[in-house]
Amino acid sequence: MEERNLDLPSTYPLIPTRDVVVFPYMVMPLFIGRQFSIKAVEEAIDNNNRYIFLALQKDKNIEEPTIDDIHQIGVVATIIRMMKLEDERVKILVQGVTRGRIKSLTKQNGYYQVEVDIIEDEEVEETIEVEALKHSTKDLIDKAISLGKQIIPDLVEIIKSIEEPGRLADVVASVLDLKPEEGQAILDILDPVERLRYVHDKLLKEVGILEIQHKIRVSAREAIEKDQREYFLRQQIKAIQEELGEKDDKKEEIESYKKKIEEAGMPPEVREEAEKQLRRLERMHPDSAEAGVIRAYLDWLVELPWNKRTKDRLDLKIAKKILDEDHYDLEKIKERILEYLAVLKLKKQKTKDPSIKGPILCFVGPPGVGKTSLGKSIAKALNRKFVRISLGGVRDEAEIRGHRRTYVGALPGKIIQAIKQAGTKNPVIMLDEVDKIGLDFRGDPTAALLEVLDPEQNKEFVDHYVGVPFDLSEVMFICTANRMDTIPRPLLDRMEVIRLSGYSEEEKLNIAKKYLIPKQLKENGLDEKTVEFTDKAIQFIIRGYTREAGVRNLERQIGSIIRKIAKEIVEKGKKKKYKVTEKLVKKFLGAPIYTPEKESKDEIGVVTGLAWTEVGGEILKIEATKMPGKGNLILTGSLGDVMKESAKIAYSYVKSKAEELGINPEEFSKYDVHVHVPAGAIPKDGPSAGIAITTAIASLLSQRPVRSDVAMTGEITLTGKVLPVGGLKEKILAAKRAGIKNVILPKGNKEEVMSDLPAYVRKSINLIFVEHIDEVFKIALKEKQVEPQKSES
Amino acid sequence: MINIEKPAVDVLEDEDTYIVVADIPGVEKSNIEILADENSITIKAYRYQKFKGRYFIVERFNGWITRKIRFPEPINQNQAKAHYENGVLTVYLPKAKNQFIIDTCFKIFIP
């Protein structure tokens, strides 16, 4: 009984393998399908002590191989287990025993029988190289395992314990990832050291591949692990917060936004956008900067009144009552507003269309005449919300239309802000001071306003910040301005201009009594029972302490008196009734700031002109004088180009009509004429002083004095015609304030003046309408006198 | 090493004896050999294929069955006893205690 397999037989049943090489010592399952191989297995178990010979076929597609189709070197193997499968195939578990070389092949009883020379590995001399090779191979196996190669631990132990290089090579070869040809190549190497060297190289290559694979795997895993770690920590924080009874803020916030979006009544496209942003917010860390931006945006979206409106009150009677309560007179304007409401009412009844597709109202007039408060009254009459946007000094388009959300601190434009402030989608929005919109490199705000004010376009107004269209068509826009000439044309084109001129003294008196005094009393904690103003006192305030078209200063002065009374009452503790008289006004306000114009003399070369300014009308004393010279015309007083031309026309006209006016033509070459319009520091322009300058020059050269109780306005042409001018109501009121009795006006303005001017003003002042300058001369110039005398006035 | 099976064994001890129990079924008693030295025994057996014919399944092992067992203390192989019954081999090995028996290749007889 001997342990070694020296008693191996010399013939074996052959199993030609097609895609696998079995090495000595290697255990491997094989599936046998071919009949001759099955027969060989049966023969081996029955008669050959379970020994079999395995050899690789050179071409796996050959079904019936001959000796030339099989590699010569193969392996003697023992069948450990065998099982016949249901599909006629046989599964065997074999273990390689030793190499063998096929000497001859015969086919018998349906299987191949081979005669084999057993090849035992030669004894090898243990050189340093062999030793090193063995160590290196074993180390490489360790490395391969550490890099994830799967080798049964028992086998690793065996490999570690193997000392013979040939055997080490064979066992290691069995764990390598080899193609059949490569395996056969190892089998073919009979020199053990050579074989180990070859296997070592193969192993090295495999370890290299494993290293790269490992690197890829590790980097992928690191990325995943980092994410997982973060997620895990987040979950922990959440769990801790829940444990501490702190609510999940984020979830709550998202829920509240969801609810708000639900309630906001947005149009579908806006709602879609809002929900999209909400989903983004949900995915975001609540403390990130971007989340803050989205939150702010969502706040805007949900707070805009997408579907909220006040119900219009289109009752003309109530509207008229409200307008009358708030504003004195202004009949024409009130009429216009009521027309507007009437149209709106009819339209609504007919078409059910709530949008206002009418012209935008624009109130133009001096400060303090009640433009803004008129807007408020309209809103009140209509039962709409009122919002005021001041456009004075707005230079940036973005102030109207908003900034893009990408910018830090971005906000919607003034329009959307106003809508939010109003809380309804149909407020009255007052665009104050449209004439004072600036313009610079940041874009033109008026261009943005065009879109806002155009009823055809503003149904889908897109603010840069909001990014979704908002319907402005139900908004009633009202603009105010002090002057029209600085309003851009296209903007003016969309508006219906309603002029509010200044108030006359009588009007102011009434306004003071009806509105200003009760208002100031109320504001200062007094009532009409304690303080009473006499009409004379009010008139005294108007004349002596104010000079304006509106009533702002008047209100301030009244307020000032009332405050002083209030102080006195508190200080002295007595509750007597105050009657404000002229004397009391003087006591409280000091000496009058403006004294009534003194009765002025009729002078040569001094004419009273009339000017229109932003703050109402004013009178201008135009002066002319002559001095030795060469007939030059000198103009001073900050005159604009148009006014300078106007003066030249005047001079030329007088020159051309010298004889008719009784002027010596030589005067023109002997003297220079100087025209000055005080006050010198205030810029003046326009053609309306034409006839006044002409009269001044004519008076100067003809030495005929000008009546100081006559004021005049009108443009002059070279042929002496008088052309119509603007701002007449203010000018006439200014003349009246200055105590002038006669006003010369162009005939072309007659109709306008007659309809605009209140009857009592027309009655108290003598209006003279002229077509030609000659008529002016007739009225304004007195006969030449040897010595200037005091006029009879 | 090829074509060799290791039988499953239990080894237990009491005060002065080691007992080795090994499953070696399907073997003629005459085909079992136990060799002992001062602190180990080696069991060797050979199993022949029982039947000739066409096999459907082959799982049982045929060939050399060997197993070497080492003990922490020396044994007195002279006093060893073995006994084989129903495919189970039991070997009783008294501990050598103070006596020391120098390496010999001693065959334990199986009665």
mmCIF file of C-alpha atoms in Angstrom, chain A residues 391-396 400 432-439 444-446 449 486 488 491:
data_model
loop_
_atom_site.group_PDB
_atom_site.id
_atom_site.type_symbol
_atom_site.label_atom_id
_atom_site.label_comp_id
_atom_site.label_asym_id
_atom_site.label_seq_id
_atom_site.Cartn_x
_atom_site.Cartn_y
_atom_site.Cartn_z
ATOM 1 C CA LEU A 391 -41.772 109.008 -11.119
ATOM 2 C CA GLY A 392 -39.776 112.132 -10.325
ATOM 3 C CA GLY A 393 -36.120 111.357 -10.836
ATOM 4 C CA VAL A 394 -36.677 107.800 -12.013
ATOM 5 C CA ARG A 395 -33.898 107.181 -14.455
ATOM 6 C CA ASP A 396 -33.662 103.451 -14.743
ATOM 7 C CA ILE A 400 -40.491 100.495 -13.802
ATOM 8 C CA ASP A 432 -46.963 111.389 -10.331
ATOM 9 C CA GLU A 433 -44.585 113.800 -12.033
ATOM 10 C CA VAL A 434 -44.350 112.027 -15.399
ATOM 11 C CA ASP A 435 -42.700 115.161 -16.736
ATOM 12 C CA LYS A 436 -39.740 114.605 -14.432
ATOM 13 C CA ILE A 437 -38.666 111.156 -15.581
ATOM 14 C CA GLY A 438 -34.955 111.121 -16.161
ATOM 15 C CA LEU A 439 -33.139 109.347 -18.905
ATOM 16 C CA ASP A 444 -35.317 104.767 -20.961
ATOM 17 C CA PRO A 445 -37.988 104.463 -18.287
ATOM 18 C CA THR A 446 -40.534 106.124 -20.532
ATOM 19 C CA LEU A 449 -44.044 103.169 -19.321
ATOM 20 C CA THR A 486 -40.895 117.637 -21.134
ATOM 21 C CA PRO A 488 -41.984 112.431 -24.213
ATOM 22 C CA LEU A 491 -46.171 109.001 -23.908
#
